[in-house]
mmCIF file of C-alpha atoms in Angstrom:
data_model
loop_
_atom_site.group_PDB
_atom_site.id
_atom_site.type_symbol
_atom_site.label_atom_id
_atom_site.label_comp_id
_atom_site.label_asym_id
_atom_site.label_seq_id
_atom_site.Cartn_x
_atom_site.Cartn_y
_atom_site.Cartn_z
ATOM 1 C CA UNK A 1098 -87.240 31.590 27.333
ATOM 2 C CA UNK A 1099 -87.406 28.553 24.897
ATOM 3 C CA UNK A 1100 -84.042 28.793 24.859
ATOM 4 C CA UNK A 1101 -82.961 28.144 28.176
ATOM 5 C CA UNK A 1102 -85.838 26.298 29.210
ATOM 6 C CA UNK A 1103 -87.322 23.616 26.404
ATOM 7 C CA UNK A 1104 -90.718 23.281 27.022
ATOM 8 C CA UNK A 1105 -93.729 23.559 24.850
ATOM 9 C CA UNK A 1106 -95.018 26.899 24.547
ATOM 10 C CA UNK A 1107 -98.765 27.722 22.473
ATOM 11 C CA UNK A 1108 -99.972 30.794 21.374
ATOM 12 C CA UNK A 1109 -103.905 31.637 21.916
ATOM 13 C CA UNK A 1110 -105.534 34.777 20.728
ATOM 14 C CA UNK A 1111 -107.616 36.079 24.488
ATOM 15 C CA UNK A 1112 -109.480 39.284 23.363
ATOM 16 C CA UNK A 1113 -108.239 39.982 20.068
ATOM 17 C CA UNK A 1114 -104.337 40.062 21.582
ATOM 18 C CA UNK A 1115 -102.289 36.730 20.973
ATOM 19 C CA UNK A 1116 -100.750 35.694 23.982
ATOM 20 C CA UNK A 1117 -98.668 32.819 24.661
ATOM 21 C CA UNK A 1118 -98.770 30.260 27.943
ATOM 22 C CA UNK A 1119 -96.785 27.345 29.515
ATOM 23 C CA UNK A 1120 -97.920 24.412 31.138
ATOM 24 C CA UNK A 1121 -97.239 24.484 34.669
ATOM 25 C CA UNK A 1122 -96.802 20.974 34.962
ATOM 26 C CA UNK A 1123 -93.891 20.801 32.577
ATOM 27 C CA UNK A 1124 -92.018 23.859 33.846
ATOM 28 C CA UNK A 1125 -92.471 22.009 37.409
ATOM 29 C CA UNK A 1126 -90.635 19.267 35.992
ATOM 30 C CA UNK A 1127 -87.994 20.846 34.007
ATOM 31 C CA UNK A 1128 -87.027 22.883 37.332
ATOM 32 C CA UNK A 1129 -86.485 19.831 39.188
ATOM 33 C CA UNK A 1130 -88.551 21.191 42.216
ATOM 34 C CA UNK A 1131 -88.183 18.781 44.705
ATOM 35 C CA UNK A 1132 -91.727 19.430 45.973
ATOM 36 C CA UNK A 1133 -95.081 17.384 44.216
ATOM 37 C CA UNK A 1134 -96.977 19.508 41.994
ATOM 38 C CA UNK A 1135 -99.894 20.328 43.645
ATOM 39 C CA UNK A 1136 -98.309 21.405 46.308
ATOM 40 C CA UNK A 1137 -95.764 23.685 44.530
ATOM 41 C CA UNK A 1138 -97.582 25.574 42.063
ATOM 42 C CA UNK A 1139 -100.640 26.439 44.989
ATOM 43 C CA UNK A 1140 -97.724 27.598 47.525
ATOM 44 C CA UNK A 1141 -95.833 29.853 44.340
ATOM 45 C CA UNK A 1142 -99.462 31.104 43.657
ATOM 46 C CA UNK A 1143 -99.956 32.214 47.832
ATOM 47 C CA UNK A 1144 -96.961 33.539 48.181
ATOM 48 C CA UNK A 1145 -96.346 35.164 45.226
ATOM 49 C CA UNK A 1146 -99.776 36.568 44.857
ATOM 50 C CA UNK A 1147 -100.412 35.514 41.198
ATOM 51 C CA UNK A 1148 -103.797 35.912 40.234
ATOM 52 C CA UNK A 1149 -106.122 33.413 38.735
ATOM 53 C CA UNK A 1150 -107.481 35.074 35.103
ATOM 54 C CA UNK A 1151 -104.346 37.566 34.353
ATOM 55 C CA UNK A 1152 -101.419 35.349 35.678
ATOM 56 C CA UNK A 1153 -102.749 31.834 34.908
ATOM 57 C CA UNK A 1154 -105.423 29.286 34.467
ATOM 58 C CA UNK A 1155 -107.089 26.834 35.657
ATOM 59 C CA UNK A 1156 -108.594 23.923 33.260
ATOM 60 C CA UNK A 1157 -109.595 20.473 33.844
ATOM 61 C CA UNK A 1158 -107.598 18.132 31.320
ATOM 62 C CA UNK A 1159 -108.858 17.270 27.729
ATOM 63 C CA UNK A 1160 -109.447 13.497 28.319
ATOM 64 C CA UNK A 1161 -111.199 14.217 31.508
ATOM 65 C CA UNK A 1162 -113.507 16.426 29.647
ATOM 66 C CA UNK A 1163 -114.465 14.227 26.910
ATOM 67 C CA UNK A 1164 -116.469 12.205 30.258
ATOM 68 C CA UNK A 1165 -118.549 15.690 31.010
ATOM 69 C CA UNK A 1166 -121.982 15.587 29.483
ATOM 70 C CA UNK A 1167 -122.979 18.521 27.481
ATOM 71 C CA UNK A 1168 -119.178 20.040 27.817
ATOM 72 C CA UNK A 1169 -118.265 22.746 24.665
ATOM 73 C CA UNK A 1170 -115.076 21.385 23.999
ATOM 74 C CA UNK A 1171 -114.053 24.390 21.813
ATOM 75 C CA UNK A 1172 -114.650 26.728 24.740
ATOM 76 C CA UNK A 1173 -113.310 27.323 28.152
ATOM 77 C CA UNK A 1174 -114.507 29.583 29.978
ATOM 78 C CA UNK A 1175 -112.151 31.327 32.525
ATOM 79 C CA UNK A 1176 -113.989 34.741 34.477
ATOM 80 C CA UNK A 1177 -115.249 35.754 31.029
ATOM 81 C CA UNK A 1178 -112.439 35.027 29.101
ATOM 82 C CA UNK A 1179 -112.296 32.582 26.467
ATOM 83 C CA UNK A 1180 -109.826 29.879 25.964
ATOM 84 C CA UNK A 1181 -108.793 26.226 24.224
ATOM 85 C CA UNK A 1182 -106.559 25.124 25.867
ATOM 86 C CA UNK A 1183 -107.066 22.228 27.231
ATOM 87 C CA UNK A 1184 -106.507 19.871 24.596
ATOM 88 C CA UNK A 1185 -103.329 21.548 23.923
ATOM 89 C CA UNK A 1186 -101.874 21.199 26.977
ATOM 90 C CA UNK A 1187 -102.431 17.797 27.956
ATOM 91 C CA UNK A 1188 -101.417 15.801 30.967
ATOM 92 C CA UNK A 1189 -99.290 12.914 30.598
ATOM 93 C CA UNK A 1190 -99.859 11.807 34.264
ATOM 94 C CA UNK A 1191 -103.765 11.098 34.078
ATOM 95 C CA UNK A 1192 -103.889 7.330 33.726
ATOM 96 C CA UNK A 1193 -104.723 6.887 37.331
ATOM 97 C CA UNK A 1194 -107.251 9.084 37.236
ATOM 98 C CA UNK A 1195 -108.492 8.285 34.092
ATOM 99 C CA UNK A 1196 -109.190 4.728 35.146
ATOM 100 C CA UNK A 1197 -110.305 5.524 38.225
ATOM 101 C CA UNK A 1198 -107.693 3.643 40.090
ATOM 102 C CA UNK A 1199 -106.753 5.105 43.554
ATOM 103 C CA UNK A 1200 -109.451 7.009 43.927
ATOM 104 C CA UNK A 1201 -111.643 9.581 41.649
ATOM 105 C CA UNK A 1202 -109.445 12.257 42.357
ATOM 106 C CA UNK A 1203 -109.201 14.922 39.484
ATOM 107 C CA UNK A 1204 -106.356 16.963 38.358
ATOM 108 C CA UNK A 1205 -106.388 20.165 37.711
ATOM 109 C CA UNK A 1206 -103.943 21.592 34.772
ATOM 110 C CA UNK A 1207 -102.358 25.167 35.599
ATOM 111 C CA UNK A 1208 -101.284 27.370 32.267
ATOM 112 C CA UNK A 1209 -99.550 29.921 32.986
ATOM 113 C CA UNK A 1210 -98.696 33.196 31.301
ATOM 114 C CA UNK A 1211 -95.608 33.523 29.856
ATOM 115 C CA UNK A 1212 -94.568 36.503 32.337
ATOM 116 C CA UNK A 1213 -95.607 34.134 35.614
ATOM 117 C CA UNK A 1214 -93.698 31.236 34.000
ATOM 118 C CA UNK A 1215 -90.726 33.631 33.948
ATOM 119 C CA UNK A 1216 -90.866 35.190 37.200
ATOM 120 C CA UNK A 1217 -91.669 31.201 38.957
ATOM 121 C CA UNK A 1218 -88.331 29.900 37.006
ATOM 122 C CA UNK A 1219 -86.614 32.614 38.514
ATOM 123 C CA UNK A 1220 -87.947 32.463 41.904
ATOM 124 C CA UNK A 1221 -86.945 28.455 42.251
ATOM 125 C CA UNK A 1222 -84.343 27.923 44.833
ATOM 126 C CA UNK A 1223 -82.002 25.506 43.029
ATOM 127 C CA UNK A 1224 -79.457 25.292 40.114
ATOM 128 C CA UNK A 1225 -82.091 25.862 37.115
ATOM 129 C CA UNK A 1226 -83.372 28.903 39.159
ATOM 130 C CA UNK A 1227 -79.989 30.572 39.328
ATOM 131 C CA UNK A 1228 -79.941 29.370 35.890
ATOM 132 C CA UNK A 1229 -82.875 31.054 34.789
ATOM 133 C CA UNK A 1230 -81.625 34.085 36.403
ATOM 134 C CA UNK A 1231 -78.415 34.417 35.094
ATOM 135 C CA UNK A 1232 -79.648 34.273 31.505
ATOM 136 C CA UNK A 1233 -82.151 37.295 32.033
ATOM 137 C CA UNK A 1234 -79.559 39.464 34.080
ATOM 138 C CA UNK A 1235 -77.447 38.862 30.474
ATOM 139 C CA UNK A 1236 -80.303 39.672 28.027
ATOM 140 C CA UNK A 1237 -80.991 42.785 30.490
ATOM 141 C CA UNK A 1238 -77.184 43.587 30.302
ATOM 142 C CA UNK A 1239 -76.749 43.067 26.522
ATOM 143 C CA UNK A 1240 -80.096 44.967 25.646
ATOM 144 C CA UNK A 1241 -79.084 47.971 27.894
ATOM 145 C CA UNK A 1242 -75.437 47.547 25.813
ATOM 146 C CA UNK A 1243 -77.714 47.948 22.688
ATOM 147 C CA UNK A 1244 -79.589 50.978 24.460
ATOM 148 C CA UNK A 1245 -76.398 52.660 25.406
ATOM 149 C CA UNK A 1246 -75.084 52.736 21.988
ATOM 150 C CA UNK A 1247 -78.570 53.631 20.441
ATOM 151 C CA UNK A 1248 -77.855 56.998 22.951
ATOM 152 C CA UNK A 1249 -74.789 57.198 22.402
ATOM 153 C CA UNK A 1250 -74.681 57.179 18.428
ATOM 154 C CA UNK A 1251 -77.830 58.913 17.130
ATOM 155 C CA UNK A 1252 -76.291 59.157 13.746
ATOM 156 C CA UNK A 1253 -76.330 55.441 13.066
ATOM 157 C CA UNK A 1254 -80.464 55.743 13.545
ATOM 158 C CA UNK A 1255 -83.260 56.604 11.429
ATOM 159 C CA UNK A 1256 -86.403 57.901 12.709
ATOM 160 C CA UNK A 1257 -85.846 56.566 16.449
ATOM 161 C CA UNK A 1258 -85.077 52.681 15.259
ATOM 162 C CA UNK A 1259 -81.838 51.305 15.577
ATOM 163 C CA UNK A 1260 -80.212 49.947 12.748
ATOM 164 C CA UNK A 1261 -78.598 46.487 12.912
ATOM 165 C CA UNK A 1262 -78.940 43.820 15.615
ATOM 166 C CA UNK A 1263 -81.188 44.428 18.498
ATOM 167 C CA UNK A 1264 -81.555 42.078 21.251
ATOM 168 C CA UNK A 1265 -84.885 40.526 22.120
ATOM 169 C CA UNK A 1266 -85.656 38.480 24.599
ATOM 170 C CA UNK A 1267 -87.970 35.620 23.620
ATOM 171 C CA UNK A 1268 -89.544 33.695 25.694
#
């Protein structure tokens, strides 16, 4: 996916499996949804029926932690699952709330799995959406192209694998 859409990506290991998440924040912003965050991500979550734990998280930011008393900063703790990832995916948008200006009003940080970041980039109804789209209707094409030709000439394989170029999608 980082190479249609260019935002940071970090790898955690969750359970002995290494898994890799987006902030929701900056895919929010690189779609160019027109609504404000909050509301967006809660209404993809509804309607969508993402689940908190297996689809995404939910973490307070790293500099608001740093003000909790007694807080394990090398542990969040997510319905049993353990995480660090809040001081890798800071907010850039906490100054208000950091100074307390405009009220004490908290943000909360959403990371998202890789595979919800996906299917919420496609879902958006606007040009990056179709974007997004488009680009994983082509890796589908090209890998079923790679498929095809996999069935098509067994010869050219050894022991099931397919020599040469195979397409992956990364994202």
């Amino acid at each position: 996916m980082n190479e249609i859409i260019n935002i940071r990506v970090v790898q955690k290991s969750i359970d002995n499996e290494k898994k890799r998440f987006v902030n929701a924040r900056e895919l929010h912003k690189w779609l160019k949804a027109g609504r404000d965050f909050s509301n967006w991500i809660k209404d993809r979550i509804e309607k969508y029926d993402f689940m908190e734990g297996t689809d995404f998280f939910k973490v307070m930011p790293h500099k608001e932690l740093k003000q909790v008393k007694n807080f394990d900063f090398t542990i969040l703790r997510n319905q049993n699952k353990e995480l660090t990832l809040a001081k890798d995916f800071d907010s850039p948008n906490l100054a208000n709330q950091i100074l307390k200006q405009g009220g004490d009003v908290r943000s909360i940080e959403y990371i998202l799995t890789i595979d919800m970041a996906k299917e919420v980039a496609m879902l958006e109804n606007n040009d990056l959406g179709k974007k997004v789209r488009k680009y994983f209707i082509k890796t589908e094409e090209r890998f079923k192209q790679v498929m095809r030709a996999a069935f098509e000439n067994p010869n050219k394989h050894k022991d099931g694998f397919l020599f040469g170029a195979v397409c992956w999608v990364s994202i």
